[in-house]
mmCIF file with all atom_site columns, C-alpha atoms in Angstrom:
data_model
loop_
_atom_site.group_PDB
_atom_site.id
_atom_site.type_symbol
_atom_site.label_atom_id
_atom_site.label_alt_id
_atom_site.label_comp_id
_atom_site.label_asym_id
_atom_site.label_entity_id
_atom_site.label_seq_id
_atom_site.pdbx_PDB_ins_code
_atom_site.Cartn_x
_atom_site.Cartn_y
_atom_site.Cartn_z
_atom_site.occupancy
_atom_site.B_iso_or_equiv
_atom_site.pdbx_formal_charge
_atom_site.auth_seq_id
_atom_site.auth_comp_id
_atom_site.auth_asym_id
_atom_site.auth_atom_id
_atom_site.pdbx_PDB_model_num
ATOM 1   C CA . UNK A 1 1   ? -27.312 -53.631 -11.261 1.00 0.00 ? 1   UNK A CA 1
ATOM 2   C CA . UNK A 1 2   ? -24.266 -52.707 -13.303 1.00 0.00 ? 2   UNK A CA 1
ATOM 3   C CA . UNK A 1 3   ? -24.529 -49.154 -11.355 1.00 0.00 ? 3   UNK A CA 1
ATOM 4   C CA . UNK A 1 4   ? -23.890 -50.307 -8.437  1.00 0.00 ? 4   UNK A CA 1
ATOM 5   C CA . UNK A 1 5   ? -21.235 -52.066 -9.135  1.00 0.00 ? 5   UNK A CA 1
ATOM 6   C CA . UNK A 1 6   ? -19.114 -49.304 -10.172 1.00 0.00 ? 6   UNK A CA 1
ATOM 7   C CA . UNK A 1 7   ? -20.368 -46.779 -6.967  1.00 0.00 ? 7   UNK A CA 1
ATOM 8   C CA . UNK A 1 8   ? -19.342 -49.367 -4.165  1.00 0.00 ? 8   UNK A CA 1
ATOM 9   C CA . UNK A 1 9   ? -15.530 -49.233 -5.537  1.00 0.00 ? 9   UNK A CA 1
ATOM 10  C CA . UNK A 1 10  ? -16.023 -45.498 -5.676  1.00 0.00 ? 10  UNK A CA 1
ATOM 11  C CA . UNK A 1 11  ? -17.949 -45.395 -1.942  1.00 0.00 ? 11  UNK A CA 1
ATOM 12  C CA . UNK A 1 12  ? -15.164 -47.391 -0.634  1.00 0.00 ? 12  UNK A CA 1
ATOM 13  C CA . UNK A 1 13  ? -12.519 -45.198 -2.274  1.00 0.00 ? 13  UNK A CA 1
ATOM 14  C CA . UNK A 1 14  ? -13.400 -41.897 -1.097  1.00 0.00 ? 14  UNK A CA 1
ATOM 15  C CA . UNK A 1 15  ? -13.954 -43.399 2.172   1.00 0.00 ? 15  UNK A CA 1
ATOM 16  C CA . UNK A 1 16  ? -10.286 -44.611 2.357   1.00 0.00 ? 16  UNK A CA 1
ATOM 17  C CA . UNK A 1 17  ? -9.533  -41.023 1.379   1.00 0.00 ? 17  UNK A CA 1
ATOM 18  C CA . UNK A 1 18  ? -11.099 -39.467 4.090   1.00 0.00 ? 18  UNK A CA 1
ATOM 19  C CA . UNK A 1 19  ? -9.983  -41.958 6.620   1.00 0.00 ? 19  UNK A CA 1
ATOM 20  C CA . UNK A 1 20  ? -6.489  -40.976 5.850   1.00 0.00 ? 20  UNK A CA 1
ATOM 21  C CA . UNK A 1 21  ? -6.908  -37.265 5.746   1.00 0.00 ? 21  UNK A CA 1
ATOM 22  C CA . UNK A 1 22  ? -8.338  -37.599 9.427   1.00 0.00 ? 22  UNK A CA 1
ATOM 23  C CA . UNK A 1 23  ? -4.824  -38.429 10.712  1.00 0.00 ? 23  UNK A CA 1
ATOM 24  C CA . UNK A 1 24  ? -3.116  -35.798 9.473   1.00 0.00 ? 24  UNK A CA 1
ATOM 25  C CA . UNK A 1 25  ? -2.359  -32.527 10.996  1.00 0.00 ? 25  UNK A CA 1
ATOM 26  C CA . UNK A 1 26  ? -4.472  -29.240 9.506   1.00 0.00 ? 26  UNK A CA 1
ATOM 27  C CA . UNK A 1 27  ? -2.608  -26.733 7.702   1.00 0.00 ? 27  UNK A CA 1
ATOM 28  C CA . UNK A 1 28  ? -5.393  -24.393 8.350   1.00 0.00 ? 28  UNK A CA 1
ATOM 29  C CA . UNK A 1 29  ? -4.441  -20.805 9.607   1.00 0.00 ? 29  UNK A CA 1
ATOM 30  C CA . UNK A 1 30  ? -6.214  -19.418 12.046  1.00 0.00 ? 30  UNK A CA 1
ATOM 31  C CA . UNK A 1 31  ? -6.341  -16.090 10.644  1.00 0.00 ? 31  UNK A CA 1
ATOM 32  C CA . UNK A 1 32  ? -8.225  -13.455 13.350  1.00 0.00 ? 32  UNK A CA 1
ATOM 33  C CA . UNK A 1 33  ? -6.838  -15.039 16.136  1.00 0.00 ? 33  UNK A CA 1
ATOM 34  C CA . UNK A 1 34  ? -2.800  -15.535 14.491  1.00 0.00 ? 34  UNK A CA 1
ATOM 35  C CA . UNK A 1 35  ? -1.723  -12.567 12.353  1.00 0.00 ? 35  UNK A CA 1
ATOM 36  C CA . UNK A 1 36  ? 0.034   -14.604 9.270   1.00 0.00 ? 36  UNK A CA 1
ATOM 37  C CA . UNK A 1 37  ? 3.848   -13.644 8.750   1.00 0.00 ? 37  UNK A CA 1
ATOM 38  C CA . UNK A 1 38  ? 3.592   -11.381 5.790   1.00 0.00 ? 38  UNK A CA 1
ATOM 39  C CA . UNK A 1 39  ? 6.516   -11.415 3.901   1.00 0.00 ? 39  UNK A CA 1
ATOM 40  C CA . UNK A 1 40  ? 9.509   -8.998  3.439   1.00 0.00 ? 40  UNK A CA 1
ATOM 41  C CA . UNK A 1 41  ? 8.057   -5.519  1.364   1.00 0.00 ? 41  UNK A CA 1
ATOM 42  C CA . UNK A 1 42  ? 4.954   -6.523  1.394   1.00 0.00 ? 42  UNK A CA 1
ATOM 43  C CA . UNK A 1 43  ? 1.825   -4.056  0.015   1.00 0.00 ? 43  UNK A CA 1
ATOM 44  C CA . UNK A 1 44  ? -0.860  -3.539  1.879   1.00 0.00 ? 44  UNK A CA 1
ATOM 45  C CA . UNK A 1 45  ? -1.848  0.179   2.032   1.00 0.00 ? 45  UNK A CA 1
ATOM 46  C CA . UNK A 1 46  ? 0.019   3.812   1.086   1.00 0.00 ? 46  UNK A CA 1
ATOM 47  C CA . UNK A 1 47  ? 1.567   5.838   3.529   1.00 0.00 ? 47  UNK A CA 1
ATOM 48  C CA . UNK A 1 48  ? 1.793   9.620   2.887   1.00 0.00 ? 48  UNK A CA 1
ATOM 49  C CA . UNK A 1 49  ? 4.932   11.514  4.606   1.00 0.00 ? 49  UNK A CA 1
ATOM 50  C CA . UNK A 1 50  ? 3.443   14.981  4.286   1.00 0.00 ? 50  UNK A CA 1
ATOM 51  C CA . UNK A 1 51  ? 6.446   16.710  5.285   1.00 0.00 ? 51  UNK A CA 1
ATOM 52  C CA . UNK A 1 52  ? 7.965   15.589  2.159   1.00 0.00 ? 52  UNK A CA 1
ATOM 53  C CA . UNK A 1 53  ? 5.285   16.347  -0.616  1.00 0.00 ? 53  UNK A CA 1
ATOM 54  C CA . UNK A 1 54  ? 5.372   19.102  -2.109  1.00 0.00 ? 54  UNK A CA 1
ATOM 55  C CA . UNK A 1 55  ? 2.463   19.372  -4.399  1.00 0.00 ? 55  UNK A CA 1
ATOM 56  C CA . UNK A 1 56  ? 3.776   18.400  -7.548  1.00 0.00 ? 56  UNK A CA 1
ATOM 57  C CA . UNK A 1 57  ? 1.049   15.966  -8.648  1.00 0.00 ? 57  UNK A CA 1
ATOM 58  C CA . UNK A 1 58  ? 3.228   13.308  -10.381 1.00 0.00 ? 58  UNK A CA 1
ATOM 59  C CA . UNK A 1 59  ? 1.580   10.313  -8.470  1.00 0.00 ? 59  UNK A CA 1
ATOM 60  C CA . UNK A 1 60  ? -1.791  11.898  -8.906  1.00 0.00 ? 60  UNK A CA 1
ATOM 61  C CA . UNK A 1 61  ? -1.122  12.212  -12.482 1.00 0.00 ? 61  UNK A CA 1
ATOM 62  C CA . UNK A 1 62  ? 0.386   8.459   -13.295 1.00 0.00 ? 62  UNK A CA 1
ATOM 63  C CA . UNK A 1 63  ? -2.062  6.852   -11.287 1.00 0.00 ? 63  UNK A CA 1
ATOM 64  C CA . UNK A 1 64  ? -4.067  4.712   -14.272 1.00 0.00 ? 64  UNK A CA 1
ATOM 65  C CA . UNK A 1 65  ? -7.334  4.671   -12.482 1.00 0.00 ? 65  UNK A CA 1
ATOM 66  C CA . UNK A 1 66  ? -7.197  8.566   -10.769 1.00 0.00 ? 66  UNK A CA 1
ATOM 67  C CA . UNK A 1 67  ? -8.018  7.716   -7.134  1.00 0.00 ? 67  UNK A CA 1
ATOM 68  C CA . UNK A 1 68  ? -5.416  10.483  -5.787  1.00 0.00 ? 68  UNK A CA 1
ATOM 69  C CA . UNK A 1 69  ? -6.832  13.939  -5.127  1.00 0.00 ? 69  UNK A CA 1
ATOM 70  C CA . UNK A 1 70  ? -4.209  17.064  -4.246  1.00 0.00 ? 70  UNK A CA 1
ATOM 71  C CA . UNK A 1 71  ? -5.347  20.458  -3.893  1.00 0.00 ? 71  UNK A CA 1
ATOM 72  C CA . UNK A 1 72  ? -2.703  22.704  -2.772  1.00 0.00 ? 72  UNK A CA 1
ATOM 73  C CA . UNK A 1 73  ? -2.034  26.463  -2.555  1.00 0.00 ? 73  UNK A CA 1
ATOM 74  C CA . UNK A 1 74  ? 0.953   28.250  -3.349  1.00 0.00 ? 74  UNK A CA 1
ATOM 75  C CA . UNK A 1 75  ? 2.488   30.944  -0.673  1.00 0.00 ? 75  UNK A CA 1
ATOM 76  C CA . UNK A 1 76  ? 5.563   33.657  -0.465  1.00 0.00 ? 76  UNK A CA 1
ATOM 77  C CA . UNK A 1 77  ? 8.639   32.962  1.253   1.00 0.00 ? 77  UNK A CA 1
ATOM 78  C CA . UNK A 1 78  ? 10.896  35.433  1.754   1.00 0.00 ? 78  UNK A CA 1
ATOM 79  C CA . UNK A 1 79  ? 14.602  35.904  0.546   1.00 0.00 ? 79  UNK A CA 1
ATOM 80  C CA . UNK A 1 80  ? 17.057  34.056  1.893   1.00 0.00 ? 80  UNK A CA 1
ATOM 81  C CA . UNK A 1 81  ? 19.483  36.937  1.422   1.00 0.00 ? 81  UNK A CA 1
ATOM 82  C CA . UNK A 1 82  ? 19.139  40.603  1.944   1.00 0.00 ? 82  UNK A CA 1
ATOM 83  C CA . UNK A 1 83  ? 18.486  41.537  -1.765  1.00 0.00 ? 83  UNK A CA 1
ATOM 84  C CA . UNK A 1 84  ? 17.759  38.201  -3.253  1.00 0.00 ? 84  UNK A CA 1
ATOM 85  C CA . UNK A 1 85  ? 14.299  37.654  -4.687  1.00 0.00 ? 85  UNK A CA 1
ATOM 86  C CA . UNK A 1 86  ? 11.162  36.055  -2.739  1.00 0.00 ? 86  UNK A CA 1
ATOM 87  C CA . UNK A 1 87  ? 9.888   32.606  -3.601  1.00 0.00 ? 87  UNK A CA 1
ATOM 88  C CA . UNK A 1 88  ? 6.640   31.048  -4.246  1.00 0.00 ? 88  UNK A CA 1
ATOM 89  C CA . UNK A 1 89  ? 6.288   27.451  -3.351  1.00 0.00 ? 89  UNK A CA 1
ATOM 90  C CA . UNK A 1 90  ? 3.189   24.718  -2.860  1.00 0.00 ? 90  UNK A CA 1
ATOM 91  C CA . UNK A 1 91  ? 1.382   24.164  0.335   1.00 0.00 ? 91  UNK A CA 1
ATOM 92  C CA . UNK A 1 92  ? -0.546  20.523  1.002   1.00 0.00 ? 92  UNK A CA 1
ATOM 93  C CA . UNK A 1 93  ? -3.829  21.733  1.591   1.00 0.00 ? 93  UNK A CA 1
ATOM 94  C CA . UNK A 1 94  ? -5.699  18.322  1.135   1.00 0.00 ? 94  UNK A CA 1
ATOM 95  C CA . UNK A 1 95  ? -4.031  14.697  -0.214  1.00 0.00 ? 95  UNK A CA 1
ATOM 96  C CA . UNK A 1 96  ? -6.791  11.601  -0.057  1.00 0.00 ? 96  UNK A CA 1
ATOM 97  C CA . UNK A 1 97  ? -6.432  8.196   -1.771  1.00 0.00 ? 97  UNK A CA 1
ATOM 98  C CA . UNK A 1 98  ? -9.805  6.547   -2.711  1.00 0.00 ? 98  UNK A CA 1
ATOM 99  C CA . UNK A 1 99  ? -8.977  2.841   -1.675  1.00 0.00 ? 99  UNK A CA 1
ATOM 100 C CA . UNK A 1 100 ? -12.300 1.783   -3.174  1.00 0.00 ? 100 UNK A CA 1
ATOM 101 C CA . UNK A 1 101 ? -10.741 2.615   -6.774  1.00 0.00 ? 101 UNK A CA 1
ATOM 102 C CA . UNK A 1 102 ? -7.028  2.107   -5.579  1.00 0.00 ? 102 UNK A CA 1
ATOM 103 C CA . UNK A 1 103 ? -5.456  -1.163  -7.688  1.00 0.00 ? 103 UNK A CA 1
ATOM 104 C CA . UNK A 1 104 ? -2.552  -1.023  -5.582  1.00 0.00 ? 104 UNK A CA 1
ATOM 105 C CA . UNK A 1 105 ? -0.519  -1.159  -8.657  1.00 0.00 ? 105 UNK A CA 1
ATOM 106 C CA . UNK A 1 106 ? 2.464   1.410   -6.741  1.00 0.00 ? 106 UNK A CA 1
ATOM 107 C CA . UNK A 1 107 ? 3.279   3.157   -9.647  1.00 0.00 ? 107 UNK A CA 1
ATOM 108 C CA . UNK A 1 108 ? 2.474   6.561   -6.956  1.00 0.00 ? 108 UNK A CA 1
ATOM 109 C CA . UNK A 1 109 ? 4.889   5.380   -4.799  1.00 0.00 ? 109 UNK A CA 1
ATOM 110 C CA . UNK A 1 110 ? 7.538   4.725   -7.890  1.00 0.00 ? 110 UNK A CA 1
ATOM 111 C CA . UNK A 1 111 ? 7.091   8.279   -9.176  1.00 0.00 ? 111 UNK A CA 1
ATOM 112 C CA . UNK A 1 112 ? 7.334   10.216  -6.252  1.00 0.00 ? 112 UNK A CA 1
ATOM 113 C CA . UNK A 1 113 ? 10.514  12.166  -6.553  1.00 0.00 ? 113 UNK A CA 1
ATOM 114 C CA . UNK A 1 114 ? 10.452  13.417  -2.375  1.00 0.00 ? 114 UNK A CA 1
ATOM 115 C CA . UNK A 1 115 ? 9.829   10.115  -1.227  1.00 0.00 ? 115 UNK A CA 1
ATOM 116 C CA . UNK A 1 116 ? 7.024   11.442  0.810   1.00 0.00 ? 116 UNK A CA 1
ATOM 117 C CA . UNK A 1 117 ? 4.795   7.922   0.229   1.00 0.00 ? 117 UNK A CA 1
ATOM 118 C CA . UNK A 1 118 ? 5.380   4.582   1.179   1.00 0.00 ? 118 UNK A CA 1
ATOM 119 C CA . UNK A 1 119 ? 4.173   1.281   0.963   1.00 0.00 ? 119 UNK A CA 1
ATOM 120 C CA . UNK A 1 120 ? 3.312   0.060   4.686   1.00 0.00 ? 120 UNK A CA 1
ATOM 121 C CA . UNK A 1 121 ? 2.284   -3.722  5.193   1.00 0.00 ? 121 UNK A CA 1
ATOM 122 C CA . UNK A 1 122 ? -0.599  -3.031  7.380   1.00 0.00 ? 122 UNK A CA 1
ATOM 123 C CA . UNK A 1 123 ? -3.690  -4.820  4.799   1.00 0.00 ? 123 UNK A CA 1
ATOM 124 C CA . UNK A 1 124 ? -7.101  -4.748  7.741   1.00 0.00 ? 124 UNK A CA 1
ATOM 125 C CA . UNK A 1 125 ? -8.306  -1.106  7.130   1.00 0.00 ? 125 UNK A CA 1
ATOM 126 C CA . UNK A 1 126 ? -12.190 -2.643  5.609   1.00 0.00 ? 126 UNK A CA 1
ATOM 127 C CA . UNK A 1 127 ? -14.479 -0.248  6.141   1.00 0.00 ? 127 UNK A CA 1
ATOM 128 C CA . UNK A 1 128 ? -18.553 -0.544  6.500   1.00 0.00 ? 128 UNK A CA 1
ATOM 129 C CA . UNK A 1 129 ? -19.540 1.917   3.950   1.00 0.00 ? 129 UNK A CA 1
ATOM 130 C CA . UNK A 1 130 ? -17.605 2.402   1.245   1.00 0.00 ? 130 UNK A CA 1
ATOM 131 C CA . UNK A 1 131 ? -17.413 5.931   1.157   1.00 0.00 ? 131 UNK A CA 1
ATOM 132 C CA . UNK A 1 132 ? -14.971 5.480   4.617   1.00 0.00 ? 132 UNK A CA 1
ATOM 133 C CA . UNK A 1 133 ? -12.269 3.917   2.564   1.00 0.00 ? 133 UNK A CA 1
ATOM 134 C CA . UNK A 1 134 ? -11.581 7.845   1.146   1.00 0.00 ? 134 UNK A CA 1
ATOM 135 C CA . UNK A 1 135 ? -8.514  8.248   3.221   1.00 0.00 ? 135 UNK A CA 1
ATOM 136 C CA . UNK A 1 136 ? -7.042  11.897  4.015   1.00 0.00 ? 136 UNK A CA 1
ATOM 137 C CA . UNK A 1 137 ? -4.004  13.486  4.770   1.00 0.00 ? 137 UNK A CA 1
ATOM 138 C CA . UNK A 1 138 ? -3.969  12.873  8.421   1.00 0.00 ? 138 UNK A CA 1
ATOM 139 C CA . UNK A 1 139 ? -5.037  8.989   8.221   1.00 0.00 ? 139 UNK A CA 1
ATOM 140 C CA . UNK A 1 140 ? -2.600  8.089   5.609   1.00 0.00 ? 140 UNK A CA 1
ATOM 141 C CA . UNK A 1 141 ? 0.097   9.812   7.887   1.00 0.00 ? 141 UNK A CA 1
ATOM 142 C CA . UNK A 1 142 ? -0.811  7.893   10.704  1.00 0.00 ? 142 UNK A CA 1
ATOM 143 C CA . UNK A 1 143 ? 0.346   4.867   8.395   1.00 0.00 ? 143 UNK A CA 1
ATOM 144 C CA . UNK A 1 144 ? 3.921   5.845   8.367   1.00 0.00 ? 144 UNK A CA 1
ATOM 145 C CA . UNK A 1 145 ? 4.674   4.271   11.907  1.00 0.00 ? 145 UNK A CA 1
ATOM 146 C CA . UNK A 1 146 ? 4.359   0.522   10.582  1.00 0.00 ? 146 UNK A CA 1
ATOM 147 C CA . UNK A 1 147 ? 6.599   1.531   7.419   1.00 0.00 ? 147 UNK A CA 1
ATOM 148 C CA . UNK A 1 148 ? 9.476   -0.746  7.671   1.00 0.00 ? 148 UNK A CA 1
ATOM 149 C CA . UNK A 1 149 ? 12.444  0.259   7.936   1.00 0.00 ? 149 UNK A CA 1
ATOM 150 C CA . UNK A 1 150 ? 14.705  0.199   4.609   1.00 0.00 ? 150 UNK A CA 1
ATOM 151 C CA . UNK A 1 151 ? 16.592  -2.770  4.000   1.00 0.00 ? 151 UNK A CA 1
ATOM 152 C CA . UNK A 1 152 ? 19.997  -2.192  3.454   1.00 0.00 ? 152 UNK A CA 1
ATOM 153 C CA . UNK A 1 153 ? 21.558  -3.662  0.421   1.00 0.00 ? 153 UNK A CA 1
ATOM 154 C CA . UNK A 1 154 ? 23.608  -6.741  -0.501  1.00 0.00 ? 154 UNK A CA 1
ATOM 155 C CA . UNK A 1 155 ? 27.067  -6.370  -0.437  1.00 0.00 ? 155 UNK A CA 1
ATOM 156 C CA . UNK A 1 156 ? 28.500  -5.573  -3.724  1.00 0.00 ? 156 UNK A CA 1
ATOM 157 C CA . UNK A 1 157 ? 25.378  -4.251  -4.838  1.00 0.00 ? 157 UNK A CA 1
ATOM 158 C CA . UNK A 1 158 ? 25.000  -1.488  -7.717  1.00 0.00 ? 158 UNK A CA 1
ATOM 159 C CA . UNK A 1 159 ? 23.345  1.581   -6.407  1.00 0.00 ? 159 UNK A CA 1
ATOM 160 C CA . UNK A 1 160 ? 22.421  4.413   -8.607  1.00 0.00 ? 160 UNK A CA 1
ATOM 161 C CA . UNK A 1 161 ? 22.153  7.853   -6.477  1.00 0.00 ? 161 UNK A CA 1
ATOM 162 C CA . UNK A 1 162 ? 18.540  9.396   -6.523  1.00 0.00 ? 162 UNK A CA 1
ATOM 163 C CA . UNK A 1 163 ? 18.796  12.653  -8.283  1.00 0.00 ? 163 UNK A CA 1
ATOM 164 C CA . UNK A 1 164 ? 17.295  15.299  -5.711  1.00 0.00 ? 164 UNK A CA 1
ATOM 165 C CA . UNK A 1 165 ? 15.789  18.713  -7.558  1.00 0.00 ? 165 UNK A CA 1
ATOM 166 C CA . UNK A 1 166 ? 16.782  21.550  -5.451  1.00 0.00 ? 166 UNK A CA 1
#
């Protein structure tokens, strides 16, 4: 008898809860149907500007768990000047990010020195078989049309110029 005692207070509590709850508006979002605001520089997937890569394997070679692949070839271009020397530079030939491995850490992005990836905020790229979520060259380009645009910055701000190798 001294059980029941103590569940009717309980009952009657939890009850009293719930009654109140009822009244109150949801805070639920209703997330297929309304897109949620995503905040300012937010991360969702990596963009790849392939104009601006040129080969040199820094973000394949700081990325801590080694989902970037780059193979690239190298080709002659000739002298600028009548008498200079030719040149030898790197060609993209293939750039895919695994996103299955990808921890979305951005320390790619951070190393780049051409700025040729970006983080875009687009996040619903699931895929049903996990060997889909390999993305190449030509996907992650497509990615660079919802980059933001660069935030300018505060007045009064402290910039440091971006050293550009020539």
């Amino acid at each position: 008898m001294s059980e029941r005692k103590g569940v009717v207070p309980g009952l009657v509590k939890g009850l009293a809860t719930t009654a109140r709850t009822l009244t109150r508006h949801t805070h639920t979002a209703e997330y297929p149907d309304v897109r949620p605001e995503l905040p300012p520089r937010s991360r969702g997937v990596i963009a790849l500007l392939a104009e601006n890569c040129t080969s040199c394997m820094l973000c394949a070679r700081e990325c801590p768990d080694w989902c970037i692949y780059i193979d690239a070839h190298k080709e002659t271009v000739p002298a600028a000047t009548p008498g200079g020397r030719e040149r030898q530079r790197n060609v993209l030939d293939r750039f895919a990010i695994d996103y299955s491995l990808c921890m979305y850490c951005g320390i790619c992005v951070e190393v780049c020195p051409f700025e040729a990836l970006f983080w875009s905020p687009e996040y619903e790229y699931s895929e049903p078989k996990i060997a889909d979520l390999l993305h190449d060259k030509t996907r992650l380009g497509q990615w660079m049309t919802t980059v933001p645009d660069f935030e300018p910055y505060e007045a009064g701000a402290q910039v440091k110029a971006k050293k550009v190798p020539r």
